[in-house]
Coordinates of C-alpha atoms in Angstrom, one line a residue:
X1 CA 139.5 78.3 139.0
X2 CA 136.7 80.7 139.9
X3 CA 134.5 82.2 137.2
X4 CA 135.4 85.6 138.5
X5 CA 139.1 85.1 137.7
X6 CA 140.1 87.5 135.0
X7 CA 141.3 85.0 132.5
X8 CA 138.6 82.4 133.0
X9 CA 137.5 81.1 129.6
X10 CA 133.8 81.8 130.3
X11 CA 134.6 85.5 130.8
X12 CA 136.5 85.5 127.5
X13 CA 133.5 83.8 125.8
X14 CA 131.0 86.3 127.2
X15 CA 133.2 89.3 126.4
X16 CA 133.8 88.1 122.9
X17 CA 130.1 87.6 122.2
X18 CA 129.3 91.1 123.6
X19 CA 132.0 92.7 121.4
X20 CA 130.7 90.8 118.4
X21 CA 127.3 92.4 118.7
X22 CA 125.2 89.9 120.8
X23 CA 123.2 91.4 123.7
X24 CA 121.2 88.4 125.1
X25 CA 122.3 85.1 126.7
X26 CA 119.4 82.8 127.4
X27 CA 119.4 79.4 129.0
X28 CA 119.4 77.4 132.2
X29 CA 122.2 77.6 134.8
X30 CA 124.7 74.7 134.6
X31 CA 126.0 72.7 137.6
X32 CA 129.2 74.8 137.7
X33 CA 129.3 78.6 137.0
X34 CA 129.3 78.9 133.3
X35 CA 128.4 81.3 130.4
X36 CA 125.3 82.7 132.0
X37 CA 127.2 83.6 135.2
X38 CA 130.0 85.2 133.3
X39 CA 127.6 87.1 131.0
X40 CA 126.1 88.8 134.1
X41 CA 129.4 90.5 134.7
X42 CA 129.9 91.8 131.2
X43 CA 128.4 95.2 130.3
X44 CA 126.1 95.1 127.3
X45 CA 124.9 91.5 127.9
X46 CA 121.5 90.6 129.4
X47 CA 121.0 87.2 130.9
X48 CA 117.5 85.5 130.8
X49 CA 117.0 82.3 132.7
X50 CA 114.3 80.0 131.5
X51 CA 112.8 76.8 132.8
X52 CA 113.1 74.8 129.6
X53 CA 115.8 74.8 126.9
X54 CA 113.1 74.5 124.2
X55 CA 111.6 77.7 125.5
X56 CA 115.1 79.3 125.6
X57 CA 115.6 78.7 121.9
X58 CA 112.2 80.3 121.1
X59 CA 113.0 83.2 123.4
X60 CA 116.3 83.7 121.4
X61 CA 114.2 83.8 118.2
X62 CA 111.8 86.4 119.6
X63 CA 114.7 88.5 120.9
X64 CA 116.6 88.5 117.6
X65 CA 113.4 89.4 115.7
X66 CA 112.8 92.5 117.7
X67 CA 116.3 93.6 118.5
X68 CA 117.8 92.8 115.1
X69 CA 120.9 91.4 116.8
X70 CA 122.0 87.8 117.2
X71 CA 121.0 86.0 120.4
X72 CA 123.0 83.4 122.3
X73 CA 121.5 80.2 123.7
X74 CA 123.6 78.6 126.5
X75 CA 123.2 74.9 126.9
X76 CA 125.3 71.8 127.9
X77 CA 126.0 68.4 126.5
X78 CA 123.3 65.8 126.9
X79 CA 119.6 66.4 127.6
X80 CA 120.1 70.1 127.9
X81 CA 121.3 70.2 124.3
X82 CA 118.7 67.7 123.0
X83 CA 115.8 69.5 124.6
X84 CA 116.7 72.7 122.7
X85 CA 116.6 71.1 119.3
X86 CA 112.9 71.6 118.7
X87 CA 113.3 75.4 119.2
X88 CA 116.4 75.3 117.0
X89 CA 114.4 73.5 114.3
X90 CA 112.1 76.5 114.3
X91 CA 115.1 78.9 114.3
X92 CA 116.5 77.2 111.3
X93 CA 113.1 77.4 109.5
X94 CA 112.9 81.1 110.2
X95 CA 116.5 82.0 109.5
X96 CA 116.9 83.4 112.9
X97 CA 120.5 84.4 114.0
X98 CA 121.0 82.2 117.0
X99 CA 124.5 81.4 118.4
X100 CA 124.4 78.1 120.4
X101 CA 127.2 77.8 122.9
X102 CA 127.5 74.4 124.5
X103 CA 130.1 72.2 126.4
X104 CA 131.7 68.9 125.5
X105 CA 132.5 66.3 128.1
X106 CA 136.2 65.4 128.9
X107 CA 137.9 63.7 126.0
X108 CA 139.0 60.7 128.1
X109 CA 135.4 59.8 128.7
X110 CA 134.2 59.7 125.1
X111 CA 133.5 56.2 124.0
X112 CA 133.7 54.9 127.5
X113 CA 130.2 55.8 128.8
X114 CA 130.9 59.4 129.7
X115 CA 128.1 61.1 131.7
X116 CA 125.8 63.0 129.4
X117 CA 128.0 62.7 126.3
X118 CA 126.1 63.1 123.0
X119 CA 127.3 63.8 119.5
X120 CA 125.9 67.3 119.4
X121 CA 127.4 68.2 116.0
X122 CA 125.7 65.2 114.4
X123 CA 122.4 66.0 116.1
X124 CA 122.4 69.6 115.0
X125 CA 123.9 69.2 111.5
X126 CA 120.7 69.5 109.6
X127 CA 119.8 72.7 111.5
X128 CA 123.1 74.6 111.6
X129 CA 125.0 76.7 109.1
X130 CA 128.3 75.9 110.9
X131 CA 129.5 73.9 113.8
X132 CA 132.9 74.0 115.5
X133 CA 134.5 72.2 118.4
X134 CA 137.0 74.4 120.3
X135 CA 139.8 72.1 121.6
X136 CA 142.5 74.7 122.1
X137 CA 142.1 78.0 124.1
X138 CA 143.7 79.8 121.2
X139 CA 140.7 79.0 119.0
X140 CA 138.2 80.5 121.4
X141 CA 137.9 84.1 120.2
X142 CA 138.2 83.2 116.5
X143 CA 135.5 80.5 116.7
X144 CA 133.0 82.8 118.5
X145 CA 133.5 85.7 116.2
X146 CA 133.2 83.5 113.1
X147 CA 130.1 82.0 114.5
X148 CA 128.5 85.4 114.9
X149 CA 129.6 86.4 111.5
X150 CA 128.0 83.4 109.9
X151 CA 124.8 83.8 112.0
X152 CA 124.1 87.2 110.6
X153 CA 125.6 87.1 107.1
X154 CA 124.3 85.4 104.0
X155 CA 121.1 83.7 105.0
X156 CA 120.9 84.3 108.8
X157 CA 120.7 81.1 110.8
X158 CA 121.8 78.9 113.6
X159 CA 125.5 78.2 114.4
X160 CA 126.9 75.9 117.0
X161 CA 130.1 76.3 119.1
X162 CA 131.1 73.4 121.3
X163 CA 133.8 74.1 124.0
X164 CA 135.7 71.1 125.2
X165 CA 136.0 70.6 128.9
X166 CA 139.8 70.8 128.8
X167 CA 139.6 74.3 127.3
X168 CA 137.3 75.4 130.2
X169 CA 139.8 74.2 132.7
X170 CA 142.8 75.9 131.2
X171 CA 143.8 79.5 131.3
X172 CA 142.2 81.5 128.5
X173 CA 144.0 83.9 126.2
X174 CA 143.7 87.5 127.0
X175 CA 140.4 89.1 126.0
X176 CA 141.2 91.9 123.6
X177 CA 138.2 94.1 122.8
X178 CA 137.2 94.0 119.1
X179 CA 134.6 95.9 117.0
X180 CA 131.1 94.4 116.3
X181 CA 130.8 91.9 113.5
X182 CA 129.4 93.8 110.5
X183 CA 126.5 92.7 108.4
X184 CA 127.8 92.6 104.9
X185 CA 125.8 94.0 102.0
X186 CA 126.4 93.3 98.3
X187 CA 124.8 94.2 95.1
X188 CA 123.5 91.9 92.3
X189 CA 125.2 91.5 89.0
X190 CA 124.4 94.5 86.8
X191 CA 123.5 92.5 83.7
X192 CA 121.0 90.4 85.7
X193 CA 119.5 93.5 87.2
X194 CA 118.8 95.0 83.8
X195 CA 117.3 91.7 82.5
X196 CA 115.1 91.5 85.6
X197 CA 114.1 95.2 85.2
X198 CA 113.1 94.5 81.5
X199 CA 110.9 91.6 82.6
X200 CA 109.2 93.8 85.2
X201 CA 108.7 96.7 82.9
X202 CA 107.1 94.5 80.2
X203 CA 104.8 92.8 82.7
X204 CA 101.0 93.1 82.3
X205 CA 100.6 92.8 86.0
X206 CA 103.6 92.4 88.2
X207 CA 103.3 91.5 91.9
X208 CA 105.8 92.0 94.7
X209 CA 106.2 89.4 97.4
X210 CA 108.2 90.6 100.5
X211 CA 109.8 87.9 102.7
X212 CA 111.5 87.8 106.1
X213 CA 114.9 88.4 104.5
X214 CA 113.8 92.0 103.9
X215 CA 113.9 92.7 107.7
X216 CA 117.6 92.3 108.5
X217 CA 118.3 94.2 105.3
X218 CA 116.1 97.1 106.3
X219 CA 114.6 96.9 102.9
X220 CA 111.2 98.5 103.6
X221 CA 111.8 101.9 101.9
X222 CA 113.6 100.4 98.9
X223 CA 110.9 97.9 98.3
X224 CA 108.1 100.5 98.7
X225 CA 109.8 102.7 96.1
X226 CA 110.2 99.8 93.7
X227 CA 106.6 98.8 94.0
X228 CA 105.4 102.4 93.5
X229 CA 107.4 102.7 90.3
X230 CA 105.7 99.5 89.0
X231 CA 102.2 100.2 90.5
X232 CA 102.4 96.7 91.7
X233 CA 100.4 95.1 94.5
X234 CA 102.6 94.2 97.5
X235 CA 102.1 91.0 99.4
X236 CA 104.1 89.7 102.3
X237 CA 104.9 86.3 103.7
X238 CA 104.1 85.7 107.4
X239 CA 107.8 86.3 108.2
X240 CA 107.9 89.5 106.0
X241 CA 105.0 91.1 107.8
X242 CA 106.0 94.5 109.3
X243 CA 108.4 95.4 106.5
X244 CA 105.8 97.7 105.0
X245 CA 102.8 99.5 106.4
X246 CA 99.7 97.5 105.5
X247 CA 97.7 100.6 105.1
X248 CA 99.9 101.6 102.1
X249 CA 97.6 101.8 99.1
X250 CA 99.5 99.0 97.3
X251 CA 99.5 96.6 100.2
X252 CA 97.2 93.6 99.8
X253 CA 98.0 91.5 102.8
X254 CA 99.7 88.1 102.9
X255 CA 100.3 85.6 100.3
X256 CA 99.5 81.9 99.9
X257 CA 97.5 80.3 102.6
X258 CA 97.0 83.7 104.3
X259 CA 95.8 85.5 101.1
X260 CA 92.6 87.3 101.9
X261 CA 89.9 87.1 99.1
X262 CA 89.6 88.9 96.7
X263 CA 93.4 89.7 96.8
X264 CA 94.0 86.1 95.7
X265 CA 92.6 87.3 92.3
X266 CA 95.5 89.6 91.9
X267 CA 97.9 86.8 92.6
X268 CA 96.2 84.6 90.0
X269 CA 96.1 87.3 87.4
X270 CA 99.8 88.3 87.8
X271 CA 102.2 87.4 85.0
X272 CA 105.5 88.4 86.7
X273 CA 106.3 87.7 90.4
X274 CA 109.1 89.6 92.1
X275 CA 110.0 87.7 95.3
X276 CA 112.4 89.6 97.6
X277 CA 113.9 87.8 100.6
X278 CA 111.6 84.8 100.6
X279 CA 112.3 81.1 100.1
X280 CA 108.8 80.8 98.7
X281 CA 108.1 77.9 101.1
X282 CA 104.9 75.8 100.7
X283 CA 102.7 78.0 102.9
X284 CA 103.5 81.0 100.6
X285 CA 102.7 79.0 97.5
X286 CA 99.6 77.3 98.9
X287 CA 96.4 78.1 97.0
X288 CA 98.2 80.3 94.4
X289 CA 96.6 79.5 91.1
X290 CA 98.9 79.3 88.2
X291 CA 102.1 80.1 90.1
X292 CA 104.2 77.5 88.2
X293 CA 103.4 79.3 84.9
X294 CA 104.4 82.8 86.0
X295 CA 107.7 84.5 85.3
X296 CA 109.7 84.7 88.6
X297 CA 112.2 87.3 89.4
X298 CA 113.9 86.2 92.6
X299 CA 116.1 88.3 95.0
X300 CA 117.9 86.7 97.9
X301 CA 121.3 86.7 99.7
X302 CA 121.5 82.9 99.6
X303 CA 122.1 81.2 96.2
X304 CA 120.7 78.0 97.6
X305 CA 117.2 79.6 97.6
X306 CA 117.1 79.8 93.8
X307 CA 115.5 76.8 92.1
X308 CA 114.5 75.3 95.4
X309 CA 110.7 75.9 95.2
X310 CA 110.6 77.4 91.7
X311 CA 113.0 78.2 88.9
X312 CA 113.4 81.9 88.4
X313 CA 113.7 83.6 85.0
X314 CA 116.1 86.1 86.7
X315 CA 118.0 85.3 89.9
X316 CA 119.5 88.3 91.7
X317 CA 122.0 87.4 94.4
X318 CA 122.4 90.2 96.9
X319 CA 121.1 92.2 99.8
X320 CA 117.4 92.9 99.6
X321 CA 117.6 96.6 100.2
X322 CA 120.6 97.1 97.8
X323 CA 119.0 95.0 95.0
X324 CA 115.6 96.6 95.4
X325 CA 117.4 100.0 94.9
X326 CA 119.3 98.7 91.9
X327 CA 116.0 97.5 90.3
X328 CA 114.3 100.8 91.1
X329 CA 117.2 102.7 89.5
X330 CA 117.0 100.5 86.4
X331 CA 113.3 100.9 86.1
X332 CA 113.2 104.7 86.3
X333 CA 113.9 105.0 82.5
X334 CA 111.4 102.3 81.6
X335 CA 108.7 102.5 84.2
X336 CA 105.1 101.9 83.0
X337 CA 103.4 105.0 81.6
X338 CA 101.0 107.0 83.7
X339 CA 97.8 105.5 82.3
X340 CA 99.0 102.0 83.0
X341 CA 100.1 102.9 86.6
X342 CA 96.7 104.6 87.2
X343 CA 94.8 101.6 86.0
X344 CA 96.9 99.2 88.2
X345 CA 96.4 101.4 91.2
X346 CA 92.7 101.7 90.6
X347 CA 92.4 98.0 90.4
X348 CA 94.4 97.5 93.6
X349 CA 92.2 100.1 95.4
X350 CA 89.1 98.3 94.3
X351 CA 90.4 95.0 95.6
X352 CA 91.4 96.6 99.0
X353 CA 88.0 98.2 99.3
X354 CA 86.3 94.9 98.6
X355 CA 88.5 93.2 101.1
X356 CA 87.5 95.7 103.8
X357 CA 83.8 95.3 102.9
X358 CA 83.9 91.5 102.9
X359 CA 86.0 91.0 106.0
X360 CA 84.8 93.8 108.3
X361 CA 84.4 92.1 111.6
X362 CA 80.9 91.7 113.0
X363 CA 80.0 92.0 116.6
X364 CA 79.2 88.4 117.3
X365 CA 78.1 85.3 115.6
X366 CA 75.0 85.0 117.8
X367 CA 76.7 82.8 120.4
X368 CA 79.7 84.8 121.4
X369 CA 82.7 86.8 120.1
X370 CA 84.0 85.9 116.7
X371 CA 87.8 85.6 116.4
X372 CA 87.9 88.4 113.9
X373 CA 86.0 90.7 116.2
X374 CA 88.2 89.8 119.2
X375 CA 91.3 90.5 117.1
X376 CA 89.9 93.9 116.0
X377 CA 89.3 94.9 119.6
X378 CA 92.8 93.7 120.5
X379 CA 94.4 95.9 117.9
X380 CA 92.3 98.9 118.8
X381 CA 93.7 98.5 122.3
X382 CA 97.4 98.0 121.5
X383 CA 97.7 99.9 118.3
X384 CA 99.3 99.0 114.9
X385 CA 102.9 99.3 116.1
X386 CA 103.0 96.9 118.9
X387 CA 105.0 93.6 118.9
X388 CA 102.7 90.9 117.6
X389 CA 103.6 87.3 118.3
X390 CA 101.6 84.5 116.7
X391 CA 101.3 80.8 116.8
X392 CA 99.9 78.9 113.8
X393 CA 96.9 77.1 115.1
X394 CA 93.6 77.0 113.4
X395 CA 91.8 79.9 114.9
X396 CA 94.7 82.3 115.5
X397 CA 95.5 82.1 111.8
X398 CA 92.7 84.7 111.5
X399 CA 95.4 87.2 112.7
X400 CA 97.4 86.6 109.5
X401 CA 94.6 88.1 107.4
X402 CA 94.5 91.8 106.5
X403 CA 92.2 93.7 107.2
X404 CA 91.3 91.6 110.2
X405 CA 94.7 92.7 111.6
X406 CA 96.7 95.5 110.1
X407 CA 100.2 96.2 111.1
X408 CA 102.3 99.3 110.6
X409 CA 105.9 99.5 109.5
X410 CA 106.9 100.3 113.1
X411 CA 105.4 97.0 114.3
X412 CA 107.5 93.9 115.2
X413 CA 105.8 90.7 114.0
X414 CA 107.2 87.3 115.3
X415 CA 105.7 84.2 113.8
X416 CA 106.8 80.5 113.6
X417 CA 108.4 79.4 110.4
X418 CA 107.5 76.5 108.2
X419 CA 107.9 74.0 111.1
X420 CA 105.1 75.8 113.1
X421 CA 106.2 74.4 116.4
X422 CA 103.3 74.2 118.9
X423 CA 104.1 76.2 122.0
X424 CA 106.4 78.6 120.2
X425 CA 104.4 81.7 121.0
X426 CA 104.8 82.3 124.7
X427 CA 108.6 81.8 125.0
X428 CA 109.1 83.8 121.8
X429 CA 107.0 86.6 123.3
X430 CA 109.2 86.6 126.4
X431 CA 112.3 87.1 124.2
X432 CA 110.6 89.7 122.1
X433 CA 109.4 91.7 125.1
X434 CA 112.8 91.4 126.8
X435 CA 114.3 93.1 123.7
X436 CA 112.0 96.1 124.1
X437 CA 110.2 96.1 127.4
X438 CA 108.5 99.5 126.9
X439 CA 106.7 98.3 123.7
X440 CA 103.4 96.4 124.1
X441 CA 104.0 92.8 123.3
X442 CA 100.9 90.8 122.4
X443 CA 100.6 87.0 121.9
X444 CA 97.7 85.4 120.0
X445 CA 97.5 81.7 120.4
X446 CA 95.2 78.7 120.9
X447 CA 94.6 77.0 124.3
X448 CA 96.7 73.9 123.4
X449 CA 99.7 76.0 122.3
X450 CA 99.4 78.2 125.4
X451 CA 99.5 75.1 127.6
X452 CA 102.5 73.7 125.8
X453 CA 104.4 77.0 126.2
X454 CA 103.5 77.5 129.8
X455 CA 107.0 76.9 131.1
X456 CA 107.9 80.4 129.9
X457 CA 105.4 82.1 132.1
X458 CA 107.6 82.3 135.3
X459 CA 110.3 84.0 133.2
X460 CA 107.8 86.6 132.0
X461 CA 106.9 87.2 135.6
X462 CA 110.5 87.4 136.8
X463 CA 111.3 89.9 134.1
X464 CA 108.1 92.0 134.7
X465 CA 107.4 92.0 131.0
X466 CA 103.7 92.8 131.2
X467 CA 102.7 90.5 128.3
X468 CA 99.1 90.5 127.0
X469 CA 98.0 87.1 125.8
X470 CA 94.8 86.4 123.8
X471 CA 94.0 82.7 124.1
X472 CA 91.4 81.5 121.5
X473 CA 90.0 78.5 123.4
X474 CA 88.3 75.6 121.5
X475 CA 89.2 73.1 124.2
X476 CA 91.7 71.2 122.3
X477 CA 93.8 71.1 119.1
X478 CA 91.9 72.9 116.4
X479 CA 94.0 72.1 113.3
X480 CA 94.1 68.3 113.8
X481 CA 90.3 68.5 114.5
X482 CA 89.8 70.4 111.3
X483 CA 91.8 68.0 109.2
X484 CA 90.0 65.0 110.7
X485 CA 86.7 66.6 109.9
X486 CA 88.0 67.0 106.3
X487 CA 88.6 63.3 106.2
X488 CA 85.5 62.3 108.2
X489 CA 87.6 60.8 110.9
X490 CA 87.0 60.7 114.7
X491 CA 88.2 63.8 116.5
X492 CA 87.8 62.6 120.1
X493 CA 91.6 62.7 120.8
X494 CA 91.7 66.4 119.7
X495 CA 89.4 67.5 122.5
X496 CA 90.5 68.3 126.1
X497 CA 88.4 66.8 128.8
X498 CA 90.4 67.8 131.9
X499 CA 89.7 71.2 133.4
X500 CA 92.2 73.9 132.3
X501 CA 94.9 74.8 134.8
X502 CA 96.3 77.7 133.0
X503 CA 94.3 80.5 134.7
X504 CA 95.4 79.2 138.1
X505 CA 99.0 79.2 137.0
X506 CA 98.7 82.8 135.7
X507 CA 97.2 84.0 139.0
X508 CA 99.7 82.1 141.1
X509 CA 102.4 84.1 139.4
X510 CA 100.7 87.4 140.1
X511 CA 99.1 87.9 136.7
X512 CA 95.5 88.5 135.7
X513 CA 93.4 85.8 134.0
X514 CA 90.0 86.6 132.6
X515 CA 87.4 84.9 130.4
X516 CA 85.5 87.1 127.9
X517 CA 82.4 86.1 125.8
X518 CA 81.1 89.6 124.8
X519 CA 82.7 92.6 123.2
X520 CA 82.1 94.7 126.3
X521 CA 83.9 92.2 128.5
X522 CA 86.8 92.1 126.1
X523 CA 87.1 95.9 125.9
X524 CA 87.1 96.1 129.7
X525 CA 89.8 93.3 130.0
X526 CA 92.0 95.0 127.4
X527 CA 91.9 98.3 129.3
X528 CA 92.9 96.5 132.4
X529 CA 95.7 94.7 130.5
X530 CA 97.1 98.1 129.3
X531 CA 97.4 99.1 133.0
X532 CA 98.9 95.7 133.9
X533 CA 101.6 96.2 131.3
X534 CA 102.8 99.4 132.9
X535 CA 103.0 97.4 136.2
X536 CA 104.9 94.5 134.6
X537 CA 102.1 92.0 135.1
X538 CA 101.0 89.4 132.6
X539 CA 97.4 89.4 131.4
X540 CA 95.8 86.3 129.9
X541 CA 92.5 86.8 128.2
X542 CA 90.6 83.7 127.1
X543 CA 87.9 83.9 124.4
X544 CA 85.9 80.8 123.7
X545 CA 85.7 80.0 120.0
X546 CA 83.8 77.7 117.8
X547 CA 85.1 75.0 115.4
X548 CA 83.1 76.6 112.5
X549 CA 85.0 80.0 113.0
X550 CA 87.6 78.9 110.4
X551 CA 90.0 81.5 108.9
X552 CA 89.2 82.7 105.4
X553 CA 92.5 81.4 104.0
X554 CA 91.8 77.9 105.2
X555 CA 88.3 78.0 103.8
X556 CA 89.7 79.2 100.5
X557 CA 92.4 76.5 100.2
X558 CA 90.3 73.7 101.7
X559 CA 87.1 74.4 99.9
X560 CA 83.8 73.7 101.6
X561 CA 85.1 72.1 104.8
X562 CA 82.5 69.8 106.4
X563 CA 81.1 70.6 109.8
X564 CA 83.2 68.8 112.5
X565 CA 81.4 65.9 114.1
X566 CA 79.8 66.7 117.5
X567 CA 81.8 65.6 120.5
X568 CA 81.1 62.2 121.9
X569 CA 79.0 62.0 125.0
X570 CA 80.9 63.4 128.0
X571 CA 83.6 65.1 126.0
X572 CA 84.1 68.8 126.5
X573 CA 83.6 71.1 123.4

């Protein structure tokens, strides 16, 4: 049966996903026409072909982060599915709404050496909210709509729908258009809200921690109002960045490993912590003095979050925006008095001013561009409301620190989660840019991560996305090198000795590749990148960096890191 036949199951699958609210299908084409082919014929769906299923999963994450809609990853049983798992591990870590649609081999071959059979549900079980095998065509529409519902509601995440081969070879039920799946909002228990409000009102110094769960809730305005009522400093997790304008007078940058001194002093002095839409993973807690002894008020849509990292004094189950509004309403009658608010705001202003003074980027370190100066020039070029995609290597972690980089509430920030998959950035940037091609999309990454994600570059070229990539090049793997230096261990294996091939790959695909060692060179390259963006061409700008240019958060958590050992004779630095 041809895929263009009106009742072919793949057309029903594509139409159902479009109706449910998905707008992207990403993957590799299968042997026979499948979901990607069908999706090309369905209005409202965009199809992105990648060279690597791992990259496809990361592109789905980036697209969902920018579009706010669930993305679909199309794979098949066997290596295709297994290869996507690393990206799905990151999607689960981030709580990204990704709907995985895959095939299952014919039932008669299972247990008898069927070609490319694998137990996909078992492999994906730790990473998925729900898995379902469609074995009857009458289950098809129901299973897909339920998958989208579960992907976006509660804690967003990964869902898996397997479609048996027998279903794909049988006539499908009629596709009946249906409304989009709605994101459900619910309020917290009123008694718990009043108890939490009393804790916040009585606090000596409350702080607000904004997590990635605030983004799908659109909680920025509600959280800002709440923090202003309290006069509380606002910190974000990496995933929560972009919910609030970082130039707001209460904004103090990121929390945990990415806290920028002296803002960490506010975190240490706080007695009550209000965490909204964050799981409070290890990175958010890292280097936070006295956190275990503070009173925690925790807001989340997922009850499993509570008591995972820390036990809250008040646990408010509900939508981040709705609950922040409830708390603000409850606090209006018991908000701190004007002198208390004025004193808190003055203290925060002093900390922000000191942060600016301490961390204002210098021109160079005497032997080339510093990472902070390169990031400052990048931001001056692209603005505060661009899409910023980051990896989590040693040097590019500078970009997590305010005021080195400052994002507005119109920005889209895409970061890896607690898994910090190397090679995440470039394919995630492809998905992010595909969601909003007119917006500048910028990737900051290390040279090792860029090489690992290089399979996504042809897709960026085919889609004419005009990406700007800043590669911080230390000729190897910076974080393992740093940790080995901490332990006085050999770092030879962390250093690349072969010549880099990435510039040649960029130019072969019609992009621009340039190496910059001075501010003037970088400003010139960034101006050319802005023009290349309008022409749909990728620009890769490489800036050599030094091992000693370690982000301030790493220096704070890993006090007094020793200088890395010099490379062995013949090794490239």
